[in-house]
Short mmCIF file of C-alpha atoms in Angstrom, two decimals:
data_model
loop_
_atom_site.label_atom_id
_atom_site.label_comp_id
_atom_site.label_asym_id
_atom_site.label_seq_id
_atom_site.Cartn_x
_atom_site.Cartn_y
_atom_site.Cartn_z
CA UNK A 1 0.12 92.31 77.54
CA UNK A 2 -2.32 92.50 74.61
CA UNK A 3 -5.96 91.46 74.76
CA UNK A 4 -5.07 88.33 72.82
CA UNK A 5 -2.29 87.41 75.24
CA UNK A 6 -4.49 88.01 78.25
CA UNK A 7 -7.35 85.93 76.88
CA UNK A 8 -5.15 83.08 75.74
CA UNK A 9 -3.28 82.98 79.03
CA UNK A 10 -6.51 82.75 81.06
CA UNK A 11 -8.00 80.03 78.86
CA UNK A 12 -4.86 77.93 78.80
CA UNK A 13 -4.35 78.26 82.53
CA UNK A 14 -7.77 76.76 83.05
CA UNK A 15 -6.97 73.90 80.68
CA UNK A 16 -3.69 73.20 82.44
CA UNK A 17 -5.48 72.81 85.76
CA UNK A 18 -7.24 69.74 84.35
CA UNK A 19 -3.98 67.97 83.57
CA UNK A 20 -2.73 65.48 86.22
CA UNK A 21 0.01 66.77 88.49
CA UNK A 22 2.53 64.26 87.18
CA UNK A 23 1.91 65.41 83.60
CA UNK A 24 2.28 69.08 84.58
CA UNK A 25 5.62 68.34 86.22
CA UNK A 26 6.87 66.58 83.12
CA UNK A 27 5.58 69.36 80.89
CA UNK A 28 7.47 71.93 82.90
CA UNK A 29 10.68 69.95 82.58
CA UNK A 30 10.16 69.47 78.85
CA UNK A 31 10.15 73.20 78.13
CA UNK A 32 12.77 74.27 80.66
CA UNK A 33 15.48 74.60 78.03
CA UNK A 34 13.21 76.08 75.37
CA UNK A 35 14.98 78.73 73.35
CA UNK A 36 13.18 81.46 71.53
CA UNK A 37 12.31 80.15 68.06
CA UNK A 38 13.64 81.91 65.01
CA UNK A 39 10.37 81.74 63.12
CA UNK A 40 6.72 81.12 63.78
CA UNK A 41 3.41 81.79 62.07
CA UNK A 42 2.46 85.43 62.33
CA UNK A 43 -0.78 84.59 64.12
CA UNK A 44 1.14 83.40 67.15
CA UNK A 45 3.27 86.50 67.59
CA UNK A 46 1.16 87.89 70.41
CA UNK A 47 0.72 84.63 72.30
CA UNK A 48 2.87 83.70 75.29
CA UNK A 49 1.52 80.62 77.02
CA UNK A 50 1.76 76.83 77.28
CA UNK A 51 -0.67 74.90 75.12
CA UNK A 52 -1.67 71.48 76.44
CA UNK A 53 -2.95 68.87 74.03
CA UNK A 54 -3.95 65.81 76.04
CA UNK A 55 -5.10 62.50 74.65
CA UNK A 56 -4.77 58.93 75.86
CA UNK A 57 -1.71 58.69 78.05
CA UNK A 58 0.32 61.45 76.46
CA UNK A 59 0.63 65.21 76.44
CA UNK A 60 2.43 67.57 74.07
CA UNK A 61 3.58 71.07 74.92
CA UNK A 62 4.46 74.24 73.06
CA UNK A 63 5.64 77.59 74.35
CA UNK A 64 4.13 80.16 72.03
CA UNK A 65 5.42 83.55 70.99
CA UNK A 66 8.15 84.56 68.57
CA UNK A 67 8.96 86.96 65.78
CA UNK A 68 8.10 85.88 62.29
CA UNK A 69 10.84 85.58 59.72
CA UNK A 70 9.65 84.91 56.21
CA UNK A 71 11.26 82.92 53.43
CA UNK A 72 11.14 83.17 49.67
CA UNK A 73 7.68 81.94 48.71
CA UNK A 74 7.14 78.22 48.32
CA UNK A 75 3.99 76.24 47.66
CA UNK A 76 2.40 75.04 50.86
CA UNK A 77 1.68 71.64 49.37
CA UNK A 78 2.61 70.35 45.96
CA UNK A 79 1.31 66.85 46.59
CA UNK A 80 -2.39 66.22 46.11
CA UNK A 81 -4.84 63.56 47.19
CA UNK A 82 -6.36 62.46 50.50
CA UNK A 83 -4.25 62.63 53.63
CA UNK A 84 -3.62 59.19 55.18
CA UNK A 85 -4.62 58.35 58.71
CA UNK A 86 -1.57 58.21 61.01
CA UNK A 87 -0.30 54.66 61.45
CA UNK A 88 2.60 55.16 63.86
CA UNK A 89 1.70 54.34 67.43
CA UNK A 90 2.82 56.83 70.12
CA UNK A 91 5.22 54.37 71.73
CA UNK A 92 6.98 53.43 68.48
CA UNK A 93 10.22 55.18 67.60
CA UNK A 94 10.68 56.00 63.90
CA UNK A 95 13.98 55.63 62.02
CA UNK A 96 16.45 58.56 62.16
CA UNK A 97 16.02 61.38 59.67
CA UNK A 98 19.31 60.38 57.99
CA UNK A 99 17.57 57.20 56.82
CA UNK A 100 14.08 58.52 56.12
CA UNK A 101 14.88 61.81 54.32
CA UNK A 102 18.66 61.93 53.68
CA UNK A 103 18.18 64.35 50.77
CA UNK A 104 16.76 66.96 53.15
CA UNK A 105 19.48 66.88 55.83
CA UNK A 106 22.70 68.92 55.94
CA UNK A 107 25.21 69.00 58.78
CA UNK A 108 27.40 72.06 59.35
CA UNK A 109 29.93 73.12 61.98
CA UNK A 110 28.33 75.05 64.83
CA UNK A 111 30.87 77.88 64.53
CA UNK A 112 32.05 80.12 61.72
CA UNK A 113 35.72 80.33 60.69
CA UNK A 114 36.22 83.28 63.08
CA UNK A 115 35.12 81.05 65.98
CA UNK A 116 31.76 82.75 66.51
CA UNK A 117 28.44 80.98 66.96
CA UNK A 118 25.69 81.79 64.51
CA UNK A 119 21.90 81.70 64.24
CA UNK A 120 20.35 80.17 61.07
CA UNK A 121 17.80 82.49 59.47
CA UNK A 122 16.46 81.17 56.17
CA UNK A 123 17.30 79.46 52.91
CA UNK A 124 18.16 81.99 50.22
CA UNK A 125 17.88 79.22 47.61
CA UNK A 126 18.10 75.43 47.45
CA UNK A 127 21.75 75.35 48.45
CA UNK A 128 22.40 78.56 50.42
CA UNK A 129 21.68 79.06 54.12
CA UNK A 130 21.65 82.60 55.52
CA UNK A 131 22.93 82.99 59.08
CA UNK A 132 23.77 85.87 61.41
CA UNK A 133 26.22 86.00 64.26
CA UNK A 134 24.92 86.43 67.79
CA UNK A 135 25.33 89.78 69.53
CA UNK A 136 25.48 88.53 73.08
CA UNK A 137 29.28 88.71 73.26
CA UNK A 138 29.24 92.44 72.55
CA UNK A 139 31.11 92.13 69.29
CA UNK A 140 29.98 93.33 65.88
CA UNK A 141 27.18 91.44 64.17
CA UNK A 142 27.46 90.01 60.64
CA UNK A 143 25.41 88.21 58.02
CA UNK A 144 26.99 85.12 56.47
CA UNK A 145 25.89 82.57 53.90
CA UNK A 146 26.67 78.84 54.01
CA UNK A 147 26.93 76.77 50.84
CA UNK A 148 25.17 73.55 51.87
CA UNK A 149 26.85 71.49 49.15
CA UNK A 150 30.45 72.58 49.66
CA UNK A 151 30.13 73.54 53.34
CA UNK A 152 31.93 76.82 52.66
CA UNK A 153 30.77 79.98 54.47
CA UNK A 154 30.96 83.51 53.03
CA UNK A 155 30.60 86.81 54.86
CA UNK A 156 27.95 89.04 53.30
CA UNK A 157 27.87 92.22 55.36
CA UNK A 158 28.19 93.78 58.77
CA UNK A 159 24.90 94.72 60.42
CA UNK A 160 25.01 98.45 61.34
CA UNK A 161 24.79 98.99 65.09
CA UNK A 162 24.73 102.75 65.70
CA UNK A 163 22.37 103.61 68.54
CA UNK A 164 20.37 100.41 68.19
CA UNK A 165 18.34 99.35 71.20
CA UNK A 166 17.83 95.77 70.00
CA UNK A 167 19.77 93.30 67.84
CA UNK A 168 18.73 92.84 64.23
CA UNK A 169 15.36 91.16 63.90
CA UNK A 170 13.15 89.49 61.29
CA UNK A 171 15.42 88.67 58.37
CA UNK A 172 13.86 88.07 54.94
CA UNK A 173 15.18 87.57 51.42
CA UNK A 174 13.96 87.87 47.85
CA UNK A 175 14.80 89.37 44.48
CA UNK A 176 18.52 89.22 45.19
CA UNK A 177 18.24 91.21 48.41
CA UNK A 178 18.32 90.53 52.14
CA UNK A 179 16.31 92.78 54.48
CA UNK A 180 15.99 93.09 58.27
CA UNK A 181 14.94 95.63 60.87
CA UNK A 182 16.55 97.05 64.00
CA UNK A 183 15.15 99.35 66.71
CA UNK A 184 16.98 102.67 67.17
CA UNK A 185 16.84 105.55 69.62
CA UNK A 186 18.54 108.68 68.40
CA UNK A 187 19.42 111.32 71.04
CA UNK A 188 16.59 113.81 71.35
CA UNK A 189 14.40 111.93 68.89
CA UNK A 190 11.69 109.30 69.09
CA UNK A 191 12.54 105.61 68.79
CA UNK A 192 12.20 104.11 65.32
CA UNK A 193 12.38 100.78 63.58
CA UNK A 194 14.83 100.99 60.70
CA UNK A 195 14.58 98.58 57.79
CA UNK A 196 17.89 97.73 56.11
CA UNK A 197 18.75 95.98 52.84
CA UNK A 198 21.88 94.49 51.31
CA UNK A 199 22.47 92.51 48.09
CA UNK A 200 22.72 88.74 48.55
CA UNK A 201 26.15 88.92 46.94
CA UNK A 202 27.38 91.25 49.67
CA UNK A 203 28.07 94.94 50.08
CA UNK A 204 27.26 97.84 52.36
CA UNK A 205 23.79 97.81 53.97
CA UNK A 206 21.54 100.71 52.99
CA UNK A 207 18.61 102.19 54.86
CA UNK A 208 15.24 101.46 53.29
CA UNK A 209 13.02 103.42 55.68
CA UNK A 210 12.33 104.37 59.30
CA UNK A 211 9.05 103.47 60.99
CA UNK A 212 8.20 105.63 64.00
CA UNK A 213 7.23 103.57 67.03
CA UNK A 214 5.14 106.28 68.68
CA UNK A 215 2.31 105.56 66.24
CA UNK A 216 2.21 101.80 66.77
CA UNK A 217 -0.07 100.34 69.38
CA UNK A 218 1.69 100.06 72.75
CA UNK A 219 5.03 100.63 71.03
CA UNK A 220 5.14 97.19 69.42
CA UNK A 221 7.56 96.55 66.58
CA UNK A 222 6.74 95.74 62.99
CA UNK A 223 6.07 92.10 62.14
CA UNK A 224 6.06 89.59 59.28
CA UNK A 225 8.71 91.14 57.07
CA UNK A 226 8.82 89.97 53.41
CA UNK A 227 10.41 90.98 50.11
CA UNK A 228 7.83 91.16 47.31
CA UNK A 229 9.25 92.14 43.93
CA UNK A 230 10.89 95.54 44.32
CA UNK A 231 9.15 96.25 47.65
CA UNK A 232 9.40 95.32 51.31
CA UNK A 233 6.07 94.48 52.96
CA UNK A 234 5.34 94.15 56.67
CA UNK A 235 2.64 94.29 59.33
CA UNK A 236 2.44 97.43 61.43
CA UNK A 237 0.79 96.10 64.57
CA UNK A 238 -2.76 97.35 64.89
CA UNK A 239 -2.49 99.49 61.75
CA UNK A 240 -2.51 96.96 58.90
CA UNK A 241 -0.03 95.95 56.21
CA UNK A 242 2.43 98.38 54.62
CA UNK A 243 4.88 98.33 51.74
CA UNK A 244 7.90 100.43 50.88
CA UNK A 245 10.23 100.35 47.84
CA UNK A 246 13.54 98.57 48.36
CA UNK A 247 15.27 101.61 46.92
CA UNK A 248 13.92 103.63 49.86
CA UNK A 249 10.97 105.86 50.65
CA UNK A 250 8.00 106.25 52.95
CA UNK A 251 5.88 103.20 53.87
CA UNK A 252 2.40 103.26 52.40
CA UNK A 253 -0.63 101.34 53.60
CA UNK A 254 -1.90 98.46 51.47
CA UNK A 255 -5.58 99.20 50.75
CA UNK A 256 -8.08 96.99 52.56
CA UNK A 257 -5.68 95.80 55.28
CA UNK A 258 -6.42 98.20 58.13
CA UNK A 259 -6.28 96.36 61.46
CA UNK A 260 -5.16 93.13 59.76
CA UNK A 261 -1.94 91.12 59.78
CA UNK A 262 0.20 89.66 57.03
CA UNK A 263 0.04 85.86 57.01
CA UNK A 264 1.99 85.27 53.81
CA UNK A 265 1.94 87.66 50.89
CA UNK A 266 -0.56 88.36 49.40
CA UNK A 267 -2.81 86.87 52.13
CA UNK A 268 -3.82 88.96 55.14
CA UNK A 269 -6.36 88.46 57.92
CA UNK A 270 -7.18 88.85 61.61
CA UNK A 271 -5.42 87.16 64.52
CA UNK A 272 -8.65 86.15 66.23
CA UNK A 273 -12.03 85.24 64.74
CA UNK A 274 -14.21 88.30 65.31
CA UNK A 275 -17.31 86.08 65.47
CA UNK A 276 -15.79 83.96 68.26
CA UNK A 277 -14.05 86.41 70.64
CA UNK A 278 -13.90 83.84 73.47
CA UNK A 279 -11.84 81.44 71.38
CA UNK A 280 -8.39 81.68 69.84
CA UNK A 281 -8.99 81.18 66.11
CA UNK A 282 -6.38 82.76 63.85
CA UNK A 283 -6.81 83.70 60.20
CA UNK A 284 -10.16 81.97 59.70
CA UNK A 285 -10.90 84.67 57.12
CA UNK A 286 -8.25 85.62 54.56
CA UNK A 287 -8.09 88.40 51.99
CA UNK A 288 -5.84 88.37 48.93
CA UNK A 289 -4.70 91.97 48.47
CA UNK A 290 -3.66 91.37 44.85
CA UNK A 291 -6.76 89.61 43.49
CA UNK A 292 -9.46 90.50 46.02
CA UNK A 293 -10.20 86.82 46.67
CA UNK A 294 -11.55 85.94 50.12
CA UNK A 295 -11.14 82.56 51.79
CA UNK A 296 -13.14 81.40 54.77
CA UNK A 297 -12.44 78.39 56.98
CA UNK A 298 -14.64 75.80 58.66
CA UNK A 299 -14.31 76.10 62.45
CA UNK A 300 -16.64 73.98 64.60
CA UNK A 301 -18.21 75.08 67.91
CA UNK A 302 -16.16 72.69 70.07
CA UNK A 303 -12.81 73.74 68.60
CA UNK A 304 -10.28 76.12 70.08
CA UNK A 305 -6.68 77.26 69.55
CA UNK A 306 -7.14 76.92 65.80
CA UNK A 307 -4.49 78.27 63.43
CA UNK A 308 -5.32 78.50 59.73
CA UNK A 309 -2.72 78.83 57.01
CA UNK A 310 -3.40 79.61 53.39
CA UNK A 311 -4.66 76.09 52.63
CA UNK A 312 -5.13 74.24 55.92
CA UNK A 313 -6.23 74.67 59.51
CA UNK A 314 -5.08 72.80 62.60
CA UNK A 315 -6.08 72.93 66.23
CA UNK A 316 -7.92 71.20 69.06
CA UNK A 317 -11.37 69.77 69.42
CA UNK A 318 -12.63 69.66 73.00
CA UNK A 319 -15.76 67.44 73.15
CA UNK A 320 -17.74 67.62 76.37
CA UNK A 321 -16.73 64.95 78.84
CA UNK A 322 -13.68 63.74 76.91
CA UNK A 323 -10.05 64.68 76.32
CA UNK A 324 -9.08 67.18 73.62
CA UNK A 325 -8.12 65.84 70.22
CA UNK A 326 -5.79 67.40 67.65
CA UNK A 327 -6.86 67.73 64.02
CA UNK A 328 -5.70 69.03 60.65
CA UNK A 329 -7.98 69.69 57.65
CA UNK A 330 -8.34 71.83 54.55
CA UNK A 331 -9.88 75.28 54.99
CA UNK A 332 -13.13 74.16 53.36
CA UNK A 333 -13.55 71.40 55.95
CA UNK A 334 -12.51 68.54 53.68
CA UNK A 335 -9.70 66.07 54.22
CA UNK A 336 -9.92 66.22 58.03
CA UNK A 337 -7.61 63.91 59.94
CA UNK A 338 -7.12 63.32 63.64
CA UNK A 339 -3.38 63.49 64.17
CA UNK A 340 -1.41 61.76 66.93
CA UNK A 341 -1.90 63.42 70.31
CA UNK A 342 1.81 64.28 70.52
CA UNK A 343 1.76 66.39 67.33
CA UNK A 344 2.32 70.11 67.89
CA UNK A 345 -0.46 71.40 65.67
CA UNK A 346 0.51 75.05 66.15
CA UNK A 347 3.73 74.71 64.17
CA UNK A 348 3.73 73.53 60.57
CA UNK A 349 6.43 73.78 57.94
CA UNK A 350 4.87 74.44 54.53
CA UNK A 351 1.50 73.47 56.05
CA UNK A 352 2.63 69.86 55.78
CA UNK A 353 5.31 69.02 58.35
CA UNK A 354 4.83 68.97 62.13
CA UNK A 355 6.87 68.09 65.20
CA UNK A 356 5.88 65.19 67.44
CA UNK A 357 6.92 65.16 71.10
CA UNK A 358 6.12 61.83 72.76
CA UNK A 359 6.28 61.86 76.55
CA UNK A 360 8.76 58.98 76.37
CA UNK A 361 11.28 61.46 75.00
CA UNK A 362 12.72 62.57 71.70
CA UNK A 363 11.32 64.77 68.94
CA UNK A 364 10.04 63.40 65.65
CA UNK A 365 9.33 65.12 62.33
CA UNK A 366 5.89 64.11 61.00
CA UNK A 367 4.79 64.36 57.36
CA UNK A 368 1.05 64.93 57.21
CA UNK A 369 0.73 63.92 53.53
CA UNK A 370 2.33 60.50 53.85
CA UNK A 371 1.95 59.75 57.56
CA UNK A 372 5.72 59.19 57.76
CA UNK A 373 7.78 60.18 60.80
CA UNK A 374 11.51 60.43 61.42
CA UNK A 375 13.55 60.78 64.61
CA UNK A 376 15.51 64.06 64.78
CA UNK A 377 17.90 62.59 67.34
CA UNK A 378 17.11 65.12 70.09
CA UNK A 379 17.05 63.78 73.64
CA UNK A 380 16.32 65.22 77.06
CA UNK A 381 19.19 66.77 78.98
CA UNK A 382 20.15 65.89 82.55
CA UNK A 383 17.43 68.20 83.87
CA UNK A 384 14.76 66.60 81.70
CA UNK A 385 14.49 69.47 79.23
CA UNK A 386 14.82 69.55 75.46
CA UNK A 387 15.71 72.26 72.97
CA UNK A 388 12.86 72.25 70.50
CA UNK A 389 13.86 72.82 66.85
CA UNK A 390 12.75 75.95 65.07
CA UNK A 391 9.84 75.26 62.73
CA UNK A 392 7.57 77.85 61.27
CA UNK A 393 5.71 78.67 58.09
CA UNK A 394 8.61 78.02 55.74
CA UNK A 395 10.81 75.21 54.51
CA UNK A 396 13.58 75.31 57.11
CA UNK A 397 14.16 73.46 60.38
CA UNK A 398 17.45 73.83 62.29
CA UNK A 399 18.80 72.46 65.55
CA UNK A 400 22.15 71.67 67.14
CA UNK A 401 23.40 68.22 68.14
CA UNK A 402 26.85 68.18 69.71
CA UNK A 403 29.25 70.09 67.47
CA UNK A 404 27.01 69.97 64.41
CA UNK A 405 24.21 72.23 63.18
CA UNK A 406 21.46 70.14 61.60
CA UNK A 407 19.76 71.92 58.69
CA UNK A 408 16.60 70.31 57.28
CA UNK A 409 15.20 71.58 53.97
CA UNK A 410 11.56 70.46 53.94
CA UNK A 411 11.19 71.44 50.28
CA UNK A 412 13.58 68.59 49.40
CA UNK A 413 11.06 66.03 50.67
CA UNK A 414 8.78 65.05 47.81
#
């Protein structure tokens, strides 16, 4: 366990003790079926705890901790102007997403033509979903693409297995290439992370580079993989941000990033605010490695569990003698809004879209810019649990309902 994990776990455990027993029971049931998310902001990679956001009669939960998988770059927010105050009351149920944002929703079969289940990874472009087959059945692992307009899948490549000690991780795409990494242990040699690449059109995967794990802190893997032009960039935990040519070569450190993490290229920063070591405040200071620009963020003394993206920050305010409140605002402190207590402020798609989890059940998609919500159609199972959709820093949300895979392209919502 890292220092960040240890600190966050202790703080959140204390917060959970203040929640009524009935709420804690319901929270436990709500996350029982939680599957590991495909993507999450890089700042939350080290965290593994339950965040409680209490307000009024409701409580929202989030199990933190996941690998980051990056998408081709998109603007965090194209729309401008003041953010509206939320108007939807917690007990009101919004219309289904098919009615609110039909242009953003695609429904696919949950299995490929060969009968295998798959895991959505990212959108290669506006109409192409990249998926990979699961490895749990012991069979070979493949990358496929799904044409969202025609519904036709196409096999891209087989993922090399060799002496891998973990399935393929952290898939990214850009510049006509797909990249991923896998952990390997060669006989008589140290364990390495190998970065692979293959053209989007298909072909034989080629090795980009090997990253020795004996030089990374506590043997952690690389994080936050992206394709930038003709290079692959990634975070090497505890050692900064590195880049390596797609054609192959040795990784080289990006100047000025030592000890920092990649948020989204070209922005890097620290997981925790160095001026507030007793609080969990991620990426309050950002550095643009291409231009040298630095961006600070307004964080108030009574705020904790704050995650800052490139343009906005979200988190909790914990006033003395009252329940915590969730907020979202621009990095400079402007445009602050108190969001509904059931909004999961630690996950945001494109720094605009959030999930809402009312205690009455269901999961809603909430648009911060317009105040609009839609019902994703997810309900509790017989044990009271729900499978929470994957939502991270990018434009993609996916989840399964019955025999259909629901694919939501947030970039299609204007």
